[in-house]
XYZ file of C-alpha atoms in Angstrom:
559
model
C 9.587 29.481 -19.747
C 6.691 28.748 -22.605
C 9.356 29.416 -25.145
C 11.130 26.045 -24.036
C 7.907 24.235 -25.439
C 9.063 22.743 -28.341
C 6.433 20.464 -31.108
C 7.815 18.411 -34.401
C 4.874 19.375 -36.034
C 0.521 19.151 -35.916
C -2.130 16.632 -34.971
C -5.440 18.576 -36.595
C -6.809 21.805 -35.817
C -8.996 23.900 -33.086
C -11.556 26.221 -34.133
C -11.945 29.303 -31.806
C -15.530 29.363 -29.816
C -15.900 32.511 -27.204
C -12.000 32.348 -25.660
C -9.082 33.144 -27.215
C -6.235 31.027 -26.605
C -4.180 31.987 -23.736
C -0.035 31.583 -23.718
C 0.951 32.790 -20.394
C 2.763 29.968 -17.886
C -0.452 29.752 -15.091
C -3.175 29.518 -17.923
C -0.894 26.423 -18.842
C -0.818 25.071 -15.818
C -4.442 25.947 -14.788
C -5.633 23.743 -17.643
C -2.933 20.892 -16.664
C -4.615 20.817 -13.345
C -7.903 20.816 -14.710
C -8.363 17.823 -15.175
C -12.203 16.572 -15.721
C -11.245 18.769 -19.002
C -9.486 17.981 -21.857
C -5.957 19.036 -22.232
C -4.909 21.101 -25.788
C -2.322 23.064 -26.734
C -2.778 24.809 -30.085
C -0.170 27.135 -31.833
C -0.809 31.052 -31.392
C 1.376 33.007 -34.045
C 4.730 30.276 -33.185
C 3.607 30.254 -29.152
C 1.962 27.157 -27.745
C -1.402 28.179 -26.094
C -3.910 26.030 -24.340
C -7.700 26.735 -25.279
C -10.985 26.308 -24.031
C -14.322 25.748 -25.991
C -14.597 26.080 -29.444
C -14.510 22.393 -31.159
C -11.311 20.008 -31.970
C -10.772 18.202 -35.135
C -8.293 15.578 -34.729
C -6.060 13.955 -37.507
C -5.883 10.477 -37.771
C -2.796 10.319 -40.224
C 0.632 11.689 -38.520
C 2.079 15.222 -37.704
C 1.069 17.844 -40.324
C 2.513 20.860 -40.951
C 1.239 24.707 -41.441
C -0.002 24.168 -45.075
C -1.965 20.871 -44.297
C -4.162 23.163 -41.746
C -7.654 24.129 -43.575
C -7.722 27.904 -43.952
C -10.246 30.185 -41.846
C -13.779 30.098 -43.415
C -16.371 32.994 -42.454
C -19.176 31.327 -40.536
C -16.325 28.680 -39.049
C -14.407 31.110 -36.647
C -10.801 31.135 -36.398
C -8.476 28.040 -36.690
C -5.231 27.152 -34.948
C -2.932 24.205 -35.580
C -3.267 21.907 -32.634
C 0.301 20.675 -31.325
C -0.603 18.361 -28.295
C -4.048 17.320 -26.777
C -4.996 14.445 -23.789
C -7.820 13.591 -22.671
C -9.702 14.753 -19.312
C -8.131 11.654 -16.626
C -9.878 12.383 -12.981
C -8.444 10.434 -10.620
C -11.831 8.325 -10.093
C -10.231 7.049 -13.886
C -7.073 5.335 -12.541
C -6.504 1.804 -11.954
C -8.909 -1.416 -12.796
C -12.747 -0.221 -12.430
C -13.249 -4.245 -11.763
C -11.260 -3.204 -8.054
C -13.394 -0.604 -7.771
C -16.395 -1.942 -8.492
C -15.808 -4.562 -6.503
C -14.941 -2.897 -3.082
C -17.651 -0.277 -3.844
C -14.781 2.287 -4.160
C -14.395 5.853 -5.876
C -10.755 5.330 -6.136
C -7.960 2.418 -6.840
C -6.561 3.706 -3.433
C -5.731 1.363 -0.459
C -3.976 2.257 2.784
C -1.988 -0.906 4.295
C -2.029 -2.552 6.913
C 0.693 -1.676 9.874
C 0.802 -4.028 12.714
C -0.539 -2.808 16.165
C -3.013 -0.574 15.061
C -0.785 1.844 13.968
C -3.194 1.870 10.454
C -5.945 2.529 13.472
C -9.566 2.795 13.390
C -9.569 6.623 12.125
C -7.142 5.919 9.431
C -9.270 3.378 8.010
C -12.485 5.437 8.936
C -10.767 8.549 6.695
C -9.735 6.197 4.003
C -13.628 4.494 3.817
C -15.380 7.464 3.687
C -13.556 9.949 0.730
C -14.163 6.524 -1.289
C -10.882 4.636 -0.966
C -10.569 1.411 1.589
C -8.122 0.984 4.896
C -7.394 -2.128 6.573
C -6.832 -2.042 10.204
C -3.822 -3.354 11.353
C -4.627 -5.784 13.297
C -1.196 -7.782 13.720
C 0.326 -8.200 17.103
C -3.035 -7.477 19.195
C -4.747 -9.938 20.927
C -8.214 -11.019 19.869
C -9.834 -9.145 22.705
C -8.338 -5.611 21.282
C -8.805 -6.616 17.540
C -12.665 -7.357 18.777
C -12.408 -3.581 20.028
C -11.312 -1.743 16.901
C -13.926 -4.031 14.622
C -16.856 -2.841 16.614
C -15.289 0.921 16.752
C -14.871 0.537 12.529
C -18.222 -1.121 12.061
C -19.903 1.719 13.906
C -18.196 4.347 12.154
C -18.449 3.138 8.836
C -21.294 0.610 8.530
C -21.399 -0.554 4.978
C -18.121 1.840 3.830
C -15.326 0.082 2.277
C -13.066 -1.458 5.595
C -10.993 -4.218 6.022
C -8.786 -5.898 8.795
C -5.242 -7.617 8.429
C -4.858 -11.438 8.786
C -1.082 -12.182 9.325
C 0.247 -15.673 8.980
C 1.329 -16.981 12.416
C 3.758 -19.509 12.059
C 4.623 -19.751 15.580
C 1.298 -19.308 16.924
C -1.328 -20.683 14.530
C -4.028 -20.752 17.443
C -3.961 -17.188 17.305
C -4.050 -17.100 13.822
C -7.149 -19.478 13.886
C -8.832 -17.339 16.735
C -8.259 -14.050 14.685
C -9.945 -15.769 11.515
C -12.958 -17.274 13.972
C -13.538 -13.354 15.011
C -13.765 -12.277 11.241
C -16.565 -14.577 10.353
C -18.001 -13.860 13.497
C -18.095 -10.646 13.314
C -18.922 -10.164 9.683
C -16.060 -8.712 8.337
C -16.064 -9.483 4.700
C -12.428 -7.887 3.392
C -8.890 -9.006 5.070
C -5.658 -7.653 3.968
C -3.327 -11.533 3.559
C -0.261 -10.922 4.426
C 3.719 -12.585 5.416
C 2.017 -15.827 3.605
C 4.413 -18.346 2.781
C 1.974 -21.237 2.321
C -1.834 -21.381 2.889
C -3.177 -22.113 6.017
C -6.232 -24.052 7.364
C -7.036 -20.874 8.956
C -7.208 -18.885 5.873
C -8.727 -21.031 3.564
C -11.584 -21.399 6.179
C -12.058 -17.747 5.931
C -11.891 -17.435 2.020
C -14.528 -20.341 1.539
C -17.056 -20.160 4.274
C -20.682 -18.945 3.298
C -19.663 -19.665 -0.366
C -22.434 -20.253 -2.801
C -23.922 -20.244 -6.089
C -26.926 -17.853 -6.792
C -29.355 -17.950 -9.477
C -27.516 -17.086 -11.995
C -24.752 -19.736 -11.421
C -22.118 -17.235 -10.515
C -19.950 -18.914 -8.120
C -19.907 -16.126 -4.777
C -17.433 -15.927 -1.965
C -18.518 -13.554 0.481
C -15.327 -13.231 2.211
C -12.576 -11.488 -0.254
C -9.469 -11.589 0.453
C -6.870 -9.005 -0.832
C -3.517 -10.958 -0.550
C -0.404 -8.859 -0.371
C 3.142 -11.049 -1.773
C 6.870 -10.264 -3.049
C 7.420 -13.713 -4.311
C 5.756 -15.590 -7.761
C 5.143 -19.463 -5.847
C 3.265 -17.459 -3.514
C 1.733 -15.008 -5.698
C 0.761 -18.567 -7.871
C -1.075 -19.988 -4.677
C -3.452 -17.280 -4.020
C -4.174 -17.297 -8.025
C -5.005 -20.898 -7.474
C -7.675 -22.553 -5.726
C -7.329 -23.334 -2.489
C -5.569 -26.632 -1.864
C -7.171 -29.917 -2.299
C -6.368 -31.740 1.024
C -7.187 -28.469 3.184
C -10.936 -28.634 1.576
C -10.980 -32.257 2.571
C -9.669 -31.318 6.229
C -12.398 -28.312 6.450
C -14.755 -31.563 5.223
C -14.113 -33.657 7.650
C -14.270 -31.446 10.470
C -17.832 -30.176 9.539
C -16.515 -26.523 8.919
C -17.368 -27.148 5.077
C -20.186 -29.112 3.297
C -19.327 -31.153 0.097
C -21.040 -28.990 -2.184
C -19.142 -25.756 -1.135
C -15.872 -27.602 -1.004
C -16.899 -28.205 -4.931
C -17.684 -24.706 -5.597
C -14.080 -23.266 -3.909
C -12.856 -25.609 -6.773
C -13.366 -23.274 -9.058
C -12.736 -20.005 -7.205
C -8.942 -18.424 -6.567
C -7.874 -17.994 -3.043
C -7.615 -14.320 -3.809
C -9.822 -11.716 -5.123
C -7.253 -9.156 -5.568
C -3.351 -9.221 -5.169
C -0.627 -6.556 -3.984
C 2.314 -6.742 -5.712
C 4.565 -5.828 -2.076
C 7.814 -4.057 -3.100
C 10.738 -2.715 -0.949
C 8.383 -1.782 1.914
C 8.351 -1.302 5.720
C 8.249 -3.894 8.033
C 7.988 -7.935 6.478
C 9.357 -7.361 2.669
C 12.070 -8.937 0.590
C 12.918 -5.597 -1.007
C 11.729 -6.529 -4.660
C 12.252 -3.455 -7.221
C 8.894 -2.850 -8.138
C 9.689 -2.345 -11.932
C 10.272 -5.533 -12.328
C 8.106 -7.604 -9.614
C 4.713 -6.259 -10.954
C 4.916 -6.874 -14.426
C 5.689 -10.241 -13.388
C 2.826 -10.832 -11.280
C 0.841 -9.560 -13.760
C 2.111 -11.579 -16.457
C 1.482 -14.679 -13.817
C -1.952 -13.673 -13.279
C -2.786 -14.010 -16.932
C -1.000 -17.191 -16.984
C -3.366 -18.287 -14.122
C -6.825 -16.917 -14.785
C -6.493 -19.010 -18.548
C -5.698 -22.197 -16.637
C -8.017 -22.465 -14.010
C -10.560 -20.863 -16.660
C -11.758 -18.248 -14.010
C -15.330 -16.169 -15.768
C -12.994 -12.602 -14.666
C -9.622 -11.770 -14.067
C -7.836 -10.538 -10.659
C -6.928 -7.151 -10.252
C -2.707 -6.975 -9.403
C -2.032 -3.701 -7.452
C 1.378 -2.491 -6.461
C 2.504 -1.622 -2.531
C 6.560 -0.493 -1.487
C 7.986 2.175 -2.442
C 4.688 4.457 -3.452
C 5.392 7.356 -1.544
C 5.244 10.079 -4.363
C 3.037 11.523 -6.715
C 5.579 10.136 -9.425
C 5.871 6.676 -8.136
C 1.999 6.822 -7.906
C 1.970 7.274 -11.310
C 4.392 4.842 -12.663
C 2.753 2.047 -11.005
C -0.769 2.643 -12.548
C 1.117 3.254 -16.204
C 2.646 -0.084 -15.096
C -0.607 -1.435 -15.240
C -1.520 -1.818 -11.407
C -5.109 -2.146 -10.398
C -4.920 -0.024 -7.574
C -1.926 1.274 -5.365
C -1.083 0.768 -1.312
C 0.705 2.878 0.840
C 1.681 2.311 3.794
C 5.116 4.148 5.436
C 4.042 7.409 4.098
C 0.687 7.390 5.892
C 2.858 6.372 9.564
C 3.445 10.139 9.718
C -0.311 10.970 9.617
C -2.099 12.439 12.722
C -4.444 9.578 12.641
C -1.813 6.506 12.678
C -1.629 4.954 15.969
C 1.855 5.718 16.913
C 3.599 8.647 19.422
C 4.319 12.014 17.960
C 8.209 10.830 18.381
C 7.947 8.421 15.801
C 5.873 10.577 13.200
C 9.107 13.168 13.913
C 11.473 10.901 13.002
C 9.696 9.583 10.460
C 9.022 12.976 8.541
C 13.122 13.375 9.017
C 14.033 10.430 7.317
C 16.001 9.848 4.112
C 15.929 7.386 2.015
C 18.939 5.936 2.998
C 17.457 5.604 7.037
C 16.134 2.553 6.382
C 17.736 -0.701 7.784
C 17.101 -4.517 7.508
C 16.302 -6.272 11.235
C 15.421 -9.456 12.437
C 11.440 -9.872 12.860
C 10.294 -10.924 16.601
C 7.599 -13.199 14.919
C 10.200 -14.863 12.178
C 13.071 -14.464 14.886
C 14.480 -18.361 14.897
C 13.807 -18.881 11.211
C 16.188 -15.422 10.319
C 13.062 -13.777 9.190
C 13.983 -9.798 8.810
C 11.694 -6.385 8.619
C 12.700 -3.084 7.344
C 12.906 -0.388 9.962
C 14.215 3.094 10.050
C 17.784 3.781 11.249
C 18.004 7.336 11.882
C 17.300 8.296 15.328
C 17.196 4.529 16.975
C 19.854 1.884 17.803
C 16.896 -0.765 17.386
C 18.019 -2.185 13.828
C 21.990 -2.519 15.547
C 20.756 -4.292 18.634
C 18.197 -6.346 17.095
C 21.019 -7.329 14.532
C 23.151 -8.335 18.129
C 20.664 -10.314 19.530
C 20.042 -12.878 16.364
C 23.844 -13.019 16.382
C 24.721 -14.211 19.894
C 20.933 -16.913 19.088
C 23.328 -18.228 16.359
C 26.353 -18.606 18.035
C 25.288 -19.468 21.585
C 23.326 -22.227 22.618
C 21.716 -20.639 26.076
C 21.536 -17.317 27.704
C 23.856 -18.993 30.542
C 27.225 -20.203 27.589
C 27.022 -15.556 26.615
C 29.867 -13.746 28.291
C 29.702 -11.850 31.559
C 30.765 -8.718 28.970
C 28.226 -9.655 26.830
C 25.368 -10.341 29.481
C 26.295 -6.631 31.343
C 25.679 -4.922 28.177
C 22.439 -7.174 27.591
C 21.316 -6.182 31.015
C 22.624 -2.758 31.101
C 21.483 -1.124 27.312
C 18.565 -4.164 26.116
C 16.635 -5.220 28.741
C 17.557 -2.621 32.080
C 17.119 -5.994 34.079
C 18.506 -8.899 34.816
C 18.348 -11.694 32.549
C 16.665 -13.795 34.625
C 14.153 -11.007 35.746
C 13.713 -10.715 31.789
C 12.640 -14.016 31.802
C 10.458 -14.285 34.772
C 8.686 -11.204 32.676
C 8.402 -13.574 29.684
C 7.518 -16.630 31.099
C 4.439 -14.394 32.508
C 3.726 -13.406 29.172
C 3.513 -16.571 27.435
C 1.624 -18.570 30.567
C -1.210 -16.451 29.289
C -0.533 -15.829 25.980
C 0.320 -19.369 24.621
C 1.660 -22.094 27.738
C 3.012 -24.400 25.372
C 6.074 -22.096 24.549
C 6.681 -21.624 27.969
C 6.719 -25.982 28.788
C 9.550 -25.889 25.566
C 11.505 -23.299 26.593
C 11.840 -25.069 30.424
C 12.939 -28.010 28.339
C 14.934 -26.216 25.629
C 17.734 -23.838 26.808
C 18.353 -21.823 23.454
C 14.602 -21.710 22.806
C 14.587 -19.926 25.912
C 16.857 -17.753 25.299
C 14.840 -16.703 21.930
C 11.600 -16.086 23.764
C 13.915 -13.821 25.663
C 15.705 -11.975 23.203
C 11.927 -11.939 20.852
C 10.445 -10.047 24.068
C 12.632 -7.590 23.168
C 12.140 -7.172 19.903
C 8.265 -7.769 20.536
C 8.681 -4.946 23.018
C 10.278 -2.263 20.740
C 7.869 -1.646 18.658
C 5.464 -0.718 21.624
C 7.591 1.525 22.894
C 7.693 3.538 19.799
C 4.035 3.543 19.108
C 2.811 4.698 23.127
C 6.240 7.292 22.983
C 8.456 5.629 25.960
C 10.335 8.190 26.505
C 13.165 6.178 28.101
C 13.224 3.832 25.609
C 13.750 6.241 22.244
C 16.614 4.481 21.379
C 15.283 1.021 21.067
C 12.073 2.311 19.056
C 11.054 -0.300 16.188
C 9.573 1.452 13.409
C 8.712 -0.122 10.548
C 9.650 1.700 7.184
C 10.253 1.581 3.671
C 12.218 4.229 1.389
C 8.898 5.750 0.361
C 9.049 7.871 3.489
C 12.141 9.429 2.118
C 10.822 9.996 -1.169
C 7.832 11.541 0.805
C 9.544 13.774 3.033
C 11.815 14.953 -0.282
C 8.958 15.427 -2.094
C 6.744 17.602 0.568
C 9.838 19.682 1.324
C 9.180 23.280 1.860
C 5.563 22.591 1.397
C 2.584 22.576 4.265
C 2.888 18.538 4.665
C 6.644 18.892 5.428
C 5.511 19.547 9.022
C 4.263 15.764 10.481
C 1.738 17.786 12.161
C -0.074 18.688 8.619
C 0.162 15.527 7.318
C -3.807 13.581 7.647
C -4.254 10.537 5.377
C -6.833 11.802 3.105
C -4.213 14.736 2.095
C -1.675 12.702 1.808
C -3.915 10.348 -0.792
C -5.841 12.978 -3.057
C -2.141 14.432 -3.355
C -0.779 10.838 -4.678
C -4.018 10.645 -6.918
C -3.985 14.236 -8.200
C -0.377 14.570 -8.866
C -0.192 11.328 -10.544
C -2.914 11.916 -13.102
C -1.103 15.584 -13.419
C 2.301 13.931 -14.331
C 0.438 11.012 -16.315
C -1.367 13.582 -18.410
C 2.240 15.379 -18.970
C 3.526 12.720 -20.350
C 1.148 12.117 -22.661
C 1.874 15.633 -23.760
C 5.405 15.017 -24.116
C 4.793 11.546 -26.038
C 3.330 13.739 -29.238
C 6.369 16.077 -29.269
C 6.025 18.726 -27.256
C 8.353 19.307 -24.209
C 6.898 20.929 -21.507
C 9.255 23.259 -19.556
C 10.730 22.047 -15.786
C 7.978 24.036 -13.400
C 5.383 21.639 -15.405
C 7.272 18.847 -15.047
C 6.637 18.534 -11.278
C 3.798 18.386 -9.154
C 3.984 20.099 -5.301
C 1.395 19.187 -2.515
C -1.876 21.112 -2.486
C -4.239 21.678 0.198
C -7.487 19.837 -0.412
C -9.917 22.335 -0.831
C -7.597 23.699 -4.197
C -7.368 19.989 -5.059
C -11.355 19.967 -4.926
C -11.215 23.549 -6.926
C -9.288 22.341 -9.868
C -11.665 19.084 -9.855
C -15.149 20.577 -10.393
């Protein structure tokens, strides 16, 4: 209803040009949605109107009323009062253009990394070429198949914004190192840091190699990372240099000269940070409200100390799974945004059409805290989705009999039938022969422990599981539905609540760049609302809200 459009009073005045201001509910929302134009509402005999042409005067003193408004003149046209205006806001216009100058983007728009390709080569192919920047997830893939989805993205998107994931391998820092030896050998210039705790040999390698100085002695590190952290000591590490006695180390083993180890001095280990919310998979479900500002406010702290020549653009990732939430994190202040559990229901993600299913069912509530198979000893947990699977339930079991037993032999026959039976649909000493096959290839070493150390064993048995899950929800076992892991956040509830009744609510419909230019749009739609309602004027409910549109309107609206 326009009558519910209520103003305490006027802001200057609009002089009519050609059109005649228009008061009916679409011509309001048609110029909300246009939004490479400025926004104005003007009063039309006690109706708010929005206009087009003509020219604005603006008041710089406070509301005025009717009187204040300079009467009609002849060769001036007519006048209105003007109640509300904003500014055009395209969403090339959000976030820090530093970030996007910097990753030669269009827009402050990054999809996130999900472990075994599931962000796969097309996702990140999509992403690089409407202008915004993927990175491949790369986690839990050998070298060999990481090698294989670098030379697929390099091919599609030659010098497009890409990037790959680099996950901290606590348990198995040779991969880790071998991952980081295929980056710089392969040229790729952007990773995506991420489940750092504390810096590694491995990473500060990759930050810091082929650093110099040019010409204009401007201190360049080819390799940029984009770190991605919940907590403040870690979120201070990346602001900092790397650490002293890892330079020396990369010194002494002929990886680094002197005179670079002087330069990464004076550079921080990251070029941009995500502040990571409550999202899927690794997260310590930090309210973003309160975790970015912080970051932010750390940033600043850091960047004065260290006396960096530019700042470091702070995004936000978790829980961005709306147009709404979109939009609060860039009034926030956040550089750029990340999804990441939204996009898992995309036809390009690299998961079975089971999982996008359940995931377009979910709730917010479906989400569930389970142990991680790479953090399993050390209680490390991931946030999966509970509707639909018994995975968060059994995972839960499994880290409960590692803590109270100290081999798989001191478990109870009861116990060990059900392991057998509903887990592993094998023996438990099949289950390890299977394991022990793994590892002999994959990394020996665990294997000589685990013949040594009974309970270790028994966690490289119950990890295979968990390892194990999550592959049979991305290739769609169909025997193992039950035990899928899928990584999610509450931002796939928001999503599917938000898309309801639209033509995304079907998991089928859903492709990554819709998803996106929906965030984008709809955020600077409900930013520039705001602004409206900031100078008085409410703006009825059906304005208040902002439902999915296919692209080619979204493109309509934006020339």
């Amino acid at each position: 209803m326009i009558d519910a459009l209520q103003n305490t009073g006027h802001k200057g005045f609009w002089t009519q040009g050609d059109s005649p201001p228009q008061t009916d509910s679409e011509a309001l929302q048609n110029a909300l949605y246009s939004l490479n134009q400025p926004y104005i509402l003007v009063d039309q005999n006690g109706q708010p109107a929005t206009v087009k042409g003509g020219s604005l005067t603006l008041q710089p003193s406070g509301n005025r009323n009717d009187s204040d408004v300079l009467p009609d003149s002849p060769d001036s046209g007519v006048r209105h009062p003007v109640l509300a205006f904003t500014p055009s806001l395209p969403p090339e216009n959000l976030g820090d253009p530093e970030f996007i100058k910097c990753h030669n983007l269009r827009y402050a728009y990054v999809g996130g990394a999900m472990a075994n390709g599931i962000t796969s080569a097309a996702m990140v192919e999509a992403l690089g070429k409407a202008g915004m920047m993927g990175f491949y997830g790369s986690a839990g893939l050998t070298p060999a198949e990481v090698e294989k989805a670098i030379d697929e993205v390099q091919q599609k998107l030659g010098n497009l914004p890409y990037g790959f994931n680099l996950i901290h391998s606590p348990g198995d820092p040779d991969l880790e190192t071998a991952v980081v030896g295929l980056y710089i050998k392969q040229g790729i210039r952007k990773v995506c840091a991420s489940a750092y705790l504390n810096l590694t040999p491995a990473l500060v390698h990759y930050r810091v190699t082929g650093i110099y100085q040019d010409n204009r002695g401007r201190i360049i590190c080819p390799n940029q990372v984009v770190a991605k952290v919940s907590r403040e000591e870690v979120a201070q590490r990346f602001f900092s240099p790397p650490p002293e006695k890892l330079l020396v180390q990369l010194v002494e083993n002929k990886t680094l000269t002197r005179q670079q180890a002087e330069l990464a001095r004076h550079v921080p280990m990251a070029d941009s940070l995500t502040a990571e919310a409550d999202s899927g998979g690794h997260t310590d479900n930090r309210p973003a409200i309160s975790l970015l500002p912080t970051l932010i406010a750390l940033r600043n702290e850091m960047v004065k100390a260290h006396k960096y020549p530019q700042s470091i653009p702070v995004g936000l990732g978790g829980g961005i799974g709306t147009p709404q939430a979109a939009a609060a994190a860039f009034s926030m202040g956040a550089a750029y945004i990340l999804t990441g559990s939204v996009n898992q229901a995309c036809v390009e993600a690299g998961t079975s059409e089971d999982v996008r299913r359940l995931l377009a069912e979910a709730r917010q509530a479906d989400v569930a805290m389970a142990p991680a198979a790479d953090m399993f000893e050390m209680g490390g947990k991931v946030q999966v989705l509970k509707r639909g699977t018994m995975f968060a339930q059994r995972a839960a079991k499994l880290h409960e009999l590692y803590t109270v037993y100290d081999r798989l032999e001191s478990i109870p026959e009861k116990t060990r039938f059900q392991l057998e039976r509903d887990y592993f649909k094998c023996s438990l000493d099949e289950e390890w022969k299977r394991t022990r096959a793994f590892f002999m290839v994959r990394d020996p070493r665990q294997v000589t422990r685990a013949e040594q150390d009974p309970r270790h064993k028994m966690a490289l048995v119950f990890r295979s599981y968990l390892g194990q899950s999550s592959r049979w929800a991305t290739t769609g076992k169909a025997d193992r539905k039950m035990d899928y892991q899928i990584w999610c956040g509450p931002a796939m509830g928001a999503c599917n609540a938000w898309v309801r009744g639209s033509f995304l609510e079907k998991p089928e419909n859903r492709d990554t760049l819709t998803i996106a230019m929906n965030l984008l749009f709809g955020a600077c739609i409900l930013t520039r609302a705001n602004w409206i309602r900031c100078q008085g004027v409410a703006l009825p409910p059906d304005m208040d809200t902002y439902s999915p549109l296919p692209l080619d309107a979204i493109v309509k609206y934006m020339q």
